[in-house]
PDB file of C-alpha atoms and ligand atoms in Angstrom:
ATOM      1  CA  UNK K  21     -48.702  55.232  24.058  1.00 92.00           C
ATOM      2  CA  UNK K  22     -46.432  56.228  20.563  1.00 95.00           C
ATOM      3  CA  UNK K  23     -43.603  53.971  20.742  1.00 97.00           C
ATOM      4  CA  UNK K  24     -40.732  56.100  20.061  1.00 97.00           C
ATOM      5  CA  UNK K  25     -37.152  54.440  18.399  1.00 98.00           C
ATOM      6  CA  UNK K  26     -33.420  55.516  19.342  1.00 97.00           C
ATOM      7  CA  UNK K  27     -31.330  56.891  16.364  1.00 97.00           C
ATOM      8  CA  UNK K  28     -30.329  53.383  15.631  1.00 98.00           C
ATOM      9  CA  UNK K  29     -33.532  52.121  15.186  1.00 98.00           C
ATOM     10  CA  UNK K  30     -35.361  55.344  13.343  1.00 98.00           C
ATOM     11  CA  UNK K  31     -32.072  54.752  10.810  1.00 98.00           C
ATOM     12  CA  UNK K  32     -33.685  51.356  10.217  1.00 98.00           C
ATOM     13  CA  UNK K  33     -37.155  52.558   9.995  1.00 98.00           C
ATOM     14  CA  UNK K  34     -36.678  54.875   7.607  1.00 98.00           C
ATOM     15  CA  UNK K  35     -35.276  52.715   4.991  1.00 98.00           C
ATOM     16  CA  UNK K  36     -38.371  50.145   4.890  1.00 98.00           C
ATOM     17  CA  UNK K  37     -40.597  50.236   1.957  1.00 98.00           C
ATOM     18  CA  UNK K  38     -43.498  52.025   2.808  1.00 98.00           C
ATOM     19  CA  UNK K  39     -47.455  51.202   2.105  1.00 98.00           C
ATOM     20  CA  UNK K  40     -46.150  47.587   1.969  1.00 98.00           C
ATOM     21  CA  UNK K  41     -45.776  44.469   4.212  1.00 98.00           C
ATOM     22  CA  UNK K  42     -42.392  44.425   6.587  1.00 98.00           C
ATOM     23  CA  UNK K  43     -41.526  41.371   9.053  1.00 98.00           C
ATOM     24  CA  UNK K  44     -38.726  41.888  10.955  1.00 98.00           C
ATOM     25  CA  UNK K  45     -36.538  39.040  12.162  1.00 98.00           C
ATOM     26  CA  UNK K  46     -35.093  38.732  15.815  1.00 98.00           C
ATOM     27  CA  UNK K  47     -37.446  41.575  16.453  1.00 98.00           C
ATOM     28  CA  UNK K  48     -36.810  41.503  20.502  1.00 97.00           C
ATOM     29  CA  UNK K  49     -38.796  44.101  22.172  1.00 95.00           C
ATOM     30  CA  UNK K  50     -40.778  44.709  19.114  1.00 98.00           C
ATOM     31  CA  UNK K  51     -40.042  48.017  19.212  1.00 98.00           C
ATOM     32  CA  UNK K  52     -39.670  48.801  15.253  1.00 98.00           C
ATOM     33  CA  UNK K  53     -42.510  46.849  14.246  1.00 98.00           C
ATOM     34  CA  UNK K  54     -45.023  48.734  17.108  1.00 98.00           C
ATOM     35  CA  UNK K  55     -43.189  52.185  15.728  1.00 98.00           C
ATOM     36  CA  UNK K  56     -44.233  50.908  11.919  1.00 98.00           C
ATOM     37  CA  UNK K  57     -47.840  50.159  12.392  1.00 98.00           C
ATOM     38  CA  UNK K  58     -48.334  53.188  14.673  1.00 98.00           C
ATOM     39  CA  UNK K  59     -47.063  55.489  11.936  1.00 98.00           C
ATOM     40  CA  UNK K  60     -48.664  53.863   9.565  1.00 98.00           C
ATOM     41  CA  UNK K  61     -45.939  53.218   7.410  1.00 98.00           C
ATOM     42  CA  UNK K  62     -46.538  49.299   6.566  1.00 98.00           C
ATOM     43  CA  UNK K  63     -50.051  48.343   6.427  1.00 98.00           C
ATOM     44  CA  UNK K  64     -49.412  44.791   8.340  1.00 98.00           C
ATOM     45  CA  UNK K  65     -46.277  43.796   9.801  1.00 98.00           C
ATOM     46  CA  UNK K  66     -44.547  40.852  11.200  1.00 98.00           C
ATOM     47  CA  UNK K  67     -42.714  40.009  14.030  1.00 98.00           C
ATOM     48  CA  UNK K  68     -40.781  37.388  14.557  1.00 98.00           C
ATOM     49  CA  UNK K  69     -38.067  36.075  17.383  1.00 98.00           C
ATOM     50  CA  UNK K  70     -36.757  32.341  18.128  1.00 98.00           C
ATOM     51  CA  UNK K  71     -36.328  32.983  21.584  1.00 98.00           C
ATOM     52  CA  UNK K  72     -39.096  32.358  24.040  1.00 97.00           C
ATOM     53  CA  UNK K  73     -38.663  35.881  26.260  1.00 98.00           C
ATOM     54  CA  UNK K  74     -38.321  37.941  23.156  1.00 98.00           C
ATOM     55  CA  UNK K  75     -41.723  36.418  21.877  1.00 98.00           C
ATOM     56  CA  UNK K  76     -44.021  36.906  24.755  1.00 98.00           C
ATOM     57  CA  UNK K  77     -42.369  40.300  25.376  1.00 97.00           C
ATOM     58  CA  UNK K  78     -43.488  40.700  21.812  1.00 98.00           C
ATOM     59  CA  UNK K  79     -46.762  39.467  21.971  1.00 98.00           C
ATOM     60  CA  UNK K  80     -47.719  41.355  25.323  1.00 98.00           C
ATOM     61  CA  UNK K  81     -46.558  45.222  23.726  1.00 98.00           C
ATOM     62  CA  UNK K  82     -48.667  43.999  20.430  1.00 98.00           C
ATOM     63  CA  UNK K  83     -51.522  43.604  22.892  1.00 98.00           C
ATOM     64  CA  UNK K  84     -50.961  46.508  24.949  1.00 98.00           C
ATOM     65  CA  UNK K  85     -50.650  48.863  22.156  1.00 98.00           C
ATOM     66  CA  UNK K  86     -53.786  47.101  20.212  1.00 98.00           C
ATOM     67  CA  UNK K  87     -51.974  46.349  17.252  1.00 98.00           C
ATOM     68  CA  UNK K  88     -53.174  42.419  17.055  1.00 97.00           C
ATOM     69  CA  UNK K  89     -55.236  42.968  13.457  1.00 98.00           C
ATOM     70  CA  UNK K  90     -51.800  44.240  11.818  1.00 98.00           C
ATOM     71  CA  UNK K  91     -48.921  43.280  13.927  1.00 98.00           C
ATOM     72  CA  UNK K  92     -48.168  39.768  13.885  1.00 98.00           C
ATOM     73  CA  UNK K  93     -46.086  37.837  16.444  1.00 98.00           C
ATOM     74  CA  UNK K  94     -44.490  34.457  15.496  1.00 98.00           C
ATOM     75  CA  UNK K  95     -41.777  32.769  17.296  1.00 98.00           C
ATOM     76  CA  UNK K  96     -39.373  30.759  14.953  1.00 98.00           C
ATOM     77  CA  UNK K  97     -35.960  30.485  13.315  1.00 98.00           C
ATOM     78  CA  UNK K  98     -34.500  33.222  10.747  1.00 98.00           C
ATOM     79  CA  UNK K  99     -37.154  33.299   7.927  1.00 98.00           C
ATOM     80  CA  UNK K 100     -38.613  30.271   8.315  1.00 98.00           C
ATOM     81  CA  UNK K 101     -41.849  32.303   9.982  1.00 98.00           C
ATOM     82  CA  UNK K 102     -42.296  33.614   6.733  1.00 98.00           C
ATOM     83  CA  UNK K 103     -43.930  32.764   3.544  1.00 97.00           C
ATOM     84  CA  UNK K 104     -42.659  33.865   0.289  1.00 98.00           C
ATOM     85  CA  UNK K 105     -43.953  36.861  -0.889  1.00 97.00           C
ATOM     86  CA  UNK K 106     -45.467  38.102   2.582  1.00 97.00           C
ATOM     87  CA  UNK K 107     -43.399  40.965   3.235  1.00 98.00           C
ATOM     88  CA  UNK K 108     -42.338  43.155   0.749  1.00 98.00           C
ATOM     89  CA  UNK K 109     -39.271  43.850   2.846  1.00 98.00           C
ATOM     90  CA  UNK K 110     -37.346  42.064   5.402  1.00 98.00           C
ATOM     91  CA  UNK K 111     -35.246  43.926   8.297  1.00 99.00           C
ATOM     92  CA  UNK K 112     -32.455  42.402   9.952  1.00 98.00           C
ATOM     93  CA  UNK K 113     -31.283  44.561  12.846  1.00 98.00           C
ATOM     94  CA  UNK K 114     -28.812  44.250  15.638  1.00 98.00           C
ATOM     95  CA  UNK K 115     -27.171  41.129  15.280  1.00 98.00           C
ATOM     96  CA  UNK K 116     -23.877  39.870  13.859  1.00 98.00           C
ATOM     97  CA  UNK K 117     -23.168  40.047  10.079  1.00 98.00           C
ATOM     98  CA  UNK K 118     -22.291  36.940   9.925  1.00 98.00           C
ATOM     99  CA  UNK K 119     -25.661  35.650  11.577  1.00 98.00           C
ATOM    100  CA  UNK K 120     -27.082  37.737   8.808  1.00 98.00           C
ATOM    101  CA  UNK K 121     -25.620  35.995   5.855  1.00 98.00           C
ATOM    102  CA  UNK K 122     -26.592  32.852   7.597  1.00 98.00           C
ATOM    103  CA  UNK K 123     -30.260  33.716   8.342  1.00 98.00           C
ATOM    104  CA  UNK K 124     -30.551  34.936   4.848  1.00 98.00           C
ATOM    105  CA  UNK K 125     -28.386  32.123   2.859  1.00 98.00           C
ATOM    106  CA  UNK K 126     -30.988  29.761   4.620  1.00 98.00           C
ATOM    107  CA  UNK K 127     -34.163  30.961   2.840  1.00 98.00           C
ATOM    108  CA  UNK K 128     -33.493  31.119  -0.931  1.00 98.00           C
ATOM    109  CA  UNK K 129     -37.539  30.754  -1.794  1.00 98.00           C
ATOM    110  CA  UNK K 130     -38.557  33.841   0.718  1.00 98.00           C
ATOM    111  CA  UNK K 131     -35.551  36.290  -0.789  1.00 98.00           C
ATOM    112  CA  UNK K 132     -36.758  35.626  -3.716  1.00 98.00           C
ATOM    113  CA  UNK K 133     -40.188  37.073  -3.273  1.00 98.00           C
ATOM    114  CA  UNK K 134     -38.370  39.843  -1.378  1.00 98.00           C
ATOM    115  CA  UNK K 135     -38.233  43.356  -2.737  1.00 98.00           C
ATOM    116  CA  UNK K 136     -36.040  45.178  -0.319  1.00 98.00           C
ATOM    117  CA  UNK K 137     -33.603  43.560   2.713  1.00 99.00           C
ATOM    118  CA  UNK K 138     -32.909  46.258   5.380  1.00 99.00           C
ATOM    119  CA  UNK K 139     -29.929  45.237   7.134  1.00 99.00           C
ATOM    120  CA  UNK K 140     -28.403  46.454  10.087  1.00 98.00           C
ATOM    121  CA  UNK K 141     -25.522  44.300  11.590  1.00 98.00           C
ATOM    122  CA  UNK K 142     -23.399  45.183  14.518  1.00 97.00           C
ATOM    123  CA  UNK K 143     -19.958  44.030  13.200  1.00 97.00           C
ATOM    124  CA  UNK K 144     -18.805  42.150   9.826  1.00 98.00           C
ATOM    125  CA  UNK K 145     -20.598  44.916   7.406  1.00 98.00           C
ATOM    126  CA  UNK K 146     -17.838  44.271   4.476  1.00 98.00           C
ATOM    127  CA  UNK K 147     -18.597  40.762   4.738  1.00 98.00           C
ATOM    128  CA  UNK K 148     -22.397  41.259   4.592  1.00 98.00           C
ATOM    129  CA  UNK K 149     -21.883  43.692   1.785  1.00 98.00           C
ATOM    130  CA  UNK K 150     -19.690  41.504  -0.459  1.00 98.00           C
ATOM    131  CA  UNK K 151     -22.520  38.191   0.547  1.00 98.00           C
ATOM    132  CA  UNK K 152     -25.074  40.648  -1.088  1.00 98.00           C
ATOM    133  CA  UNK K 153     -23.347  42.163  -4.402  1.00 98.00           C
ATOM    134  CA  UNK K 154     -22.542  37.811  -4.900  1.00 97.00           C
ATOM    135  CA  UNK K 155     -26.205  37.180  -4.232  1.00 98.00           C
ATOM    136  CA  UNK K 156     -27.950  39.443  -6.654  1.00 97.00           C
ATOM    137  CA  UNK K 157     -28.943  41.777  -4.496  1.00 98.00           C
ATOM    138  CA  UNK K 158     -27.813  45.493  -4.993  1.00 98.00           C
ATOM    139  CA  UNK K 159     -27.196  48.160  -1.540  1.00 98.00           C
ATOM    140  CA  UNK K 160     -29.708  51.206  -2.833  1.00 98.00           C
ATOM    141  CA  UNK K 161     -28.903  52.907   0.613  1.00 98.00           C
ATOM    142  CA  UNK K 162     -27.112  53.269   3.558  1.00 98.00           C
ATOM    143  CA  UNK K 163     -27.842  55.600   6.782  1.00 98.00           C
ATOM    144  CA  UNK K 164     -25.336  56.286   9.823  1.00 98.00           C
ATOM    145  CA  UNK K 165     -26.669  56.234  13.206  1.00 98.00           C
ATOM    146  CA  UNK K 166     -24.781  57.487  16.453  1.00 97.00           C
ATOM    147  CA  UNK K 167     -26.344  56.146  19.366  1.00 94.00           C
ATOM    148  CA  UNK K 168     -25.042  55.376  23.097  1.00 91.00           C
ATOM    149  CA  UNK K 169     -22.000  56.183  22.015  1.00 94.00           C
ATOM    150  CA  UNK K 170     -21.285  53.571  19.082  1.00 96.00           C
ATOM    151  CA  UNK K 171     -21.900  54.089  15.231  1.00 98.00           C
ATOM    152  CA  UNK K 172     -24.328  52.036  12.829  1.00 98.00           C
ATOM    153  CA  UNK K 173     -24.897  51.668   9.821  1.00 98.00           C
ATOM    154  CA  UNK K 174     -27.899  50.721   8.488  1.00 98.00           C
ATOM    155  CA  UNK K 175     -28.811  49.660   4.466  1.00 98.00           C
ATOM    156  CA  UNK K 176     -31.032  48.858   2.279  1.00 98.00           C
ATOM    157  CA  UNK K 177     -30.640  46.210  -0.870  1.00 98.00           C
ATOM    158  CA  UNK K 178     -33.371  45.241  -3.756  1.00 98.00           C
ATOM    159  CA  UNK K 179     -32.721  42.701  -6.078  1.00 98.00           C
ATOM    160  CA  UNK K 180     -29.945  43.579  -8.986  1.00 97.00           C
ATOM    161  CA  UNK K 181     -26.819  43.387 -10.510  1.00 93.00           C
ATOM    162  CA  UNK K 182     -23.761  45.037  -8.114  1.00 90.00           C
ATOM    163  CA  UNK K 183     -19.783  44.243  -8.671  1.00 93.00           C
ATOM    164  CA  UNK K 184     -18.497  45.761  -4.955  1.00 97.00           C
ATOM    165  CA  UNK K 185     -14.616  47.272  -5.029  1.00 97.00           C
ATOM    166  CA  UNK K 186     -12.932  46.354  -1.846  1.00 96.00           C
ATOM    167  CA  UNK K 187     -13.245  49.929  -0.749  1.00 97.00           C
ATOM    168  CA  UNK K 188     -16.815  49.817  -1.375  1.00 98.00           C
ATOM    169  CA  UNK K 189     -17.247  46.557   0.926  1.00 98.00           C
ATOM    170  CA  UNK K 190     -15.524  48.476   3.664  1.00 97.00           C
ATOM    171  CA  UNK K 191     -17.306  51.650   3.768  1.00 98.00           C
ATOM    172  CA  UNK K 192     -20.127  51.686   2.145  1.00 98.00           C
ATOM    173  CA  UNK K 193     -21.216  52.149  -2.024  1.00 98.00           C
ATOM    174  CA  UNK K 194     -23.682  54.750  -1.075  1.00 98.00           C
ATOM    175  CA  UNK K 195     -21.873  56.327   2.047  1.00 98.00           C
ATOM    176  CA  UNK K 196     -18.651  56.848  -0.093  1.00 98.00           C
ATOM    177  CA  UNK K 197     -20.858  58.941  -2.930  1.00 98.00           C
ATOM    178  CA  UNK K 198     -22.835  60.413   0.089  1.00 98.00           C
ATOM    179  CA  UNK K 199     -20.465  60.785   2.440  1.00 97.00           C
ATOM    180  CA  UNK K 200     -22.036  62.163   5.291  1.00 98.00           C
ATOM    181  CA  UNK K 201     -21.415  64.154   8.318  1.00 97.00           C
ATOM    182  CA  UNK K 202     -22.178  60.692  10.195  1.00 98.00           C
ATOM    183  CA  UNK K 203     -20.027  58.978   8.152  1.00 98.00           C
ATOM    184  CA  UNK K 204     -16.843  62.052   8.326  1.00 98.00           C
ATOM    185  CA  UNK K 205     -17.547  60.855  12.326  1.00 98.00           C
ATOM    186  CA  UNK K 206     -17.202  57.407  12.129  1.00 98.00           C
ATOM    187  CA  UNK K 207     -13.547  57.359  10.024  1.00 98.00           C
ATOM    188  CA  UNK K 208     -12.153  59.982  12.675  1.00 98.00           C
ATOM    189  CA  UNK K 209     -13.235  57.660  15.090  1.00 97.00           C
ATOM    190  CA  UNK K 210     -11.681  54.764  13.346  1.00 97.00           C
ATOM    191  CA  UNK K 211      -8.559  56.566  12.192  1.00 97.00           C
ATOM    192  CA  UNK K 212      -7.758  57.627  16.064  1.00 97.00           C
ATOM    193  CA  UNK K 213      -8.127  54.023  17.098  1.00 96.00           C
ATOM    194  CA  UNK K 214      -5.728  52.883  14.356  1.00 97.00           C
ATOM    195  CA  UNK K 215      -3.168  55.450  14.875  1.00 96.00           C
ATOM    196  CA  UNK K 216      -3.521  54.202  18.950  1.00 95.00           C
ATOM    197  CA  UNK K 217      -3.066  50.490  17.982  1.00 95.00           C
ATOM    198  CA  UNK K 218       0.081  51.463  15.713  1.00 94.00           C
ATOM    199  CA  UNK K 219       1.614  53.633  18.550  1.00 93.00           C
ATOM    200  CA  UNK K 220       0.558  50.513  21.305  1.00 90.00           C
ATOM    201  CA  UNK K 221       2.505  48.157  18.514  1.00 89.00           C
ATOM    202  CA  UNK K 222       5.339  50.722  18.103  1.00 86.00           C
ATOM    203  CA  UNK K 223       5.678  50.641  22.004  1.00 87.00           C
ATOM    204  CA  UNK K 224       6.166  47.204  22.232  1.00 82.00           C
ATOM    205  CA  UNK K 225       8.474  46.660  19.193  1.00 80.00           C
ATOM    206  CA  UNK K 226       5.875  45.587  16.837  1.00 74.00           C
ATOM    207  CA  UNK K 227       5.984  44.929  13.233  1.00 76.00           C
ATOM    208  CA  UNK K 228       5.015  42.468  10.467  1.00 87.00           C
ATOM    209  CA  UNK K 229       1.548  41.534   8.617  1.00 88.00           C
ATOM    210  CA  UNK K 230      -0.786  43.320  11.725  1.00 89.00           C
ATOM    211  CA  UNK K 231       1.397  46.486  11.341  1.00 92.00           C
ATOM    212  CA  UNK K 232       1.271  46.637   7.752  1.00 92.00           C
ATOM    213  CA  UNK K 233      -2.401  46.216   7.849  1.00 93.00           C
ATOM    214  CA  UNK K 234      -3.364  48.943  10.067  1.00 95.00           C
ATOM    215  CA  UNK K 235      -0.532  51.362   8.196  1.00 94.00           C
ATOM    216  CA  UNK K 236      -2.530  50.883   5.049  1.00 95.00           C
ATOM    217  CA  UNK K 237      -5.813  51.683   7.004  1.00 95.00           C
ATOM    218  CA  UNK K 238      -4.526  54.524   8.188  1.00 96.00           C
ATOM    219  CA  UNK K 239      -3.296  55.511   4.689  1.00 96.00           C
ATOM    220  CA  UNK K 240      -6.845  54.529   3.682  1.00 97.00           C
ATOM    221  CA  UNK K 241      -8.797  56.449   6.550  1.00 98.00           C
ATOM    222  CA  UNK K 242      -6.091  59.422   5.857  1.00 97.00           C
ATOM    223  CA  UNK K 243      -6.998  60.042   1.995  1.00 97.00           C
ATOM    224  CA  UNK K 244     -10.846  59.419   2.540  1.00 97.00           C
ATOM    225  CA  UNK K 245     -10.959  62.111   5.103  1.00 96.00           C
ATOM    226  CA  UNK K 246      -8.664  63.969   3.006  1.00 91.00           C
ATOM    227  CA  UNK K 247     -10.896  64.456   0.156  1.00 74.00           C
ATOM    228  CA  UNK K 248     -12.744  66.886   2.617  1.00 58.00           C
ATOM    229  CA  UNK K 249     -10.572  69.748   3.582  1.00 47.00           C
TER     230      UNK K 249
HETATM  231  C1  SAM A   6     -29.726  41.900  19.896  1.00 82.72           C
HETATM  232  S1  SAM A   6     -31.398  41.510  19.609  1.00 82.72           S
HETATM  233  C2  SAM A   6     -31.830  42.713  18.383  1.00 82.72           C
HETATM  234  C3  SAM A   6     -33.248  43.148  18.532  1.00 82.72           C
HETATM  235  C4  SAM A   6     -33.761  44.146  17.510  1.00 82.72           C
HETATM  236  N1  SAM A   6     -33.798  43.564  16.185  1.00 82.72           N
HETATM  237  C5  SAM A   6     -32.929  45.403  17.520  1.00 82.72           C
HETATM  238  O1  SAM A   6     -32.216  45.673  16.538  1.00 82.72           O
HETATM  239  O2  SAM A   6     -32.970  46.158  18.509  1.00 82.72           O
HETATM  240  C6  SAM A   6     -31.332  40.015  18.678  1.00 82.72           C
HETATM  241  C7  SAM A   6     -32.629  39.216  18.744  1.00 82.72           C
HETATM  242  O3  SAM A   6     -32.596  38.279  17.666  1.00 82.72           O
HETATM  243  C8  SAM A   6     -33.081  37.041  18.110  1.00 82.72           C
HETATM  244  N2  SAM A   6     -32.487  36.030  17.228  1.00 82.72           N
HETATM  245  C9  SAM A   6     -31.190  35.641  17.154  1.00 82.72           C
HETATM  246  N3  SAM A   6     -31.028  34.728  16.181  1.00 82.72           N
HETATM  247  C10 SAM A   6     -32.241  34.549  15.605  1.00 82.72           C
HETATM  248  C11 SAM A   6     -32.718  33.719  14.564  1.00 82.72           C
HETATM  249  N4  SAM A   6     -31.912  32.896  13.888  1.00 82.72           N
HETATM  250  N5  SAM A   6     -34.036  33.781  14.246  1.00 82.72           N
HETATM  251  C12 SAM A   6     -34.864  34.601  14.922  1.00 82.72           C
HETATM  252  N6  SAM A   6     -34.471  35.396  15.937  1.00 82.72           N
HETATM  253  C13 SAM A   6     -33.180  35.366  16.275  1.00 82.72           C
HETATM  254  C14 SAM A   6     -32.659  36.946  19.566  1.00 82.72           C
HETATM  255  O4  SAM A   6     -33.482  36.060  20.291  1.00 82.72           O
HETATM  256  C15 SAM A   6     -32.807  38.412  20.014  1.00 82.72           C
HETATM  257  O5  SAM A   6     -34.074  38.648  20.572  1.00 82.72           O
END
């Protein structure tokens, strides 16, 4: 059986280093790792989770899919499964930004020995962004994903110098250069949900700081979208 990824997870996959060592951390159903090895994109791979289900579930499709020499299982906390310099990159999928930072802030000796982080949280990206340009570590890419109806982003950071504007931290260093079709999506998206909260606020007689934020949002989604007609 060829495990096969959703669009969230392929974004992921394709921004790992390839002919090099991965782990990924909170792995869950192991999917990406079993899709790496199969493909033969990293020559060993490891898979971690802290969470007892998550491992076995882990270790059993390992088994199933006879992947034991190259896919490794270990049940444990953030990046304390790993050793420095055992994976050349280390992916971060599907959890909150903030557990991110934490996970990552907690292993200074592995991220050093670390060439590439591929990171794909499901909220606080600005704050994961502006954690990484402070701690030496540079976004090389970013890929959109659209995928049961929700949008993802997915990136990729090596080691380096990177000063992050505050538009930047919002959407994206590479997705602003890029901007993709994806990407186009996603600010419609977010520019029709800000126009809805404003009209919800103007219903109900709202003003002050939360209406003056989401104006200048919508002044900011406006002129980014803009550029494109
Ligand atoms: C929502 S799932 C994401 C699974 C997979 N990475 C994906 O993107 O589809 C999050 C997984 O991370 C695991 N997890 C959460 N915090 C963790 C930590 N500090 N260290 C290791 N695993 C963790 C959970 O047990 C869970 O299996």
């Amino acid at each position: 059986m060829l495990v096969k990824l959703d669009d969230r997870l392929a974004a992921v996959a394709g921004l790992v280093l390839p002919g090099q060592a991965a782990a990924d951390i909170g792995t869950d159903h192991n999917y990406l790792p079993a899709f790496l090895r199969q493909r033969g994109v990293c020559p060993r791979v490891i898979a971690s989770d802290k969470a007892d289900g998550p491992y076995r579930n882990a270790v059993a499709l390992t088994r199933r899919l006879g992947l034991e020499q190259t896919l490794e299982v270990r049940r444990g906390q953030g990046l304390e499964v790993l050793n420095p310099g055992e994976a050349a990159t280390i992916i971060i999928a599907g959890m909150g930004g903030r557990l991110t930072i934490e996970i990552l802030a907690a292993a200074p000796a592995v991220l050093a020995q670390t060439r590439r982080l591929v990171l794909q949280p499901q909220r606080d990206l600005p704050q994961l962004r502006r954690w990484l340009a402070e701690h030496g570590w540079r976004i090389v890419a970013e890929r959109m994903a659209y995928d049961h109806g929700w949008y993802y982003t997915a990136l990729a950071a090596e080691p380096g110098e990177a000063v992050l504007t505050p538009q930047e931290a919002e959407f994206g260093p590479c997705l602003l250069k890029e901007r993709p079709q994806l990407w186009l999506n996603y600010l419609r998206f977010r520019l029709v949900k800000t126009q809805r909260l404003l009209e919800q606020l103007a219903a109900f007689g709202g003003s002050g700081e939360r209406v003056l934020a989401l104006r200048r949002e919508q002044a900011e989604l406006t002129a980014l979208l803009g550029q494109d007609k």
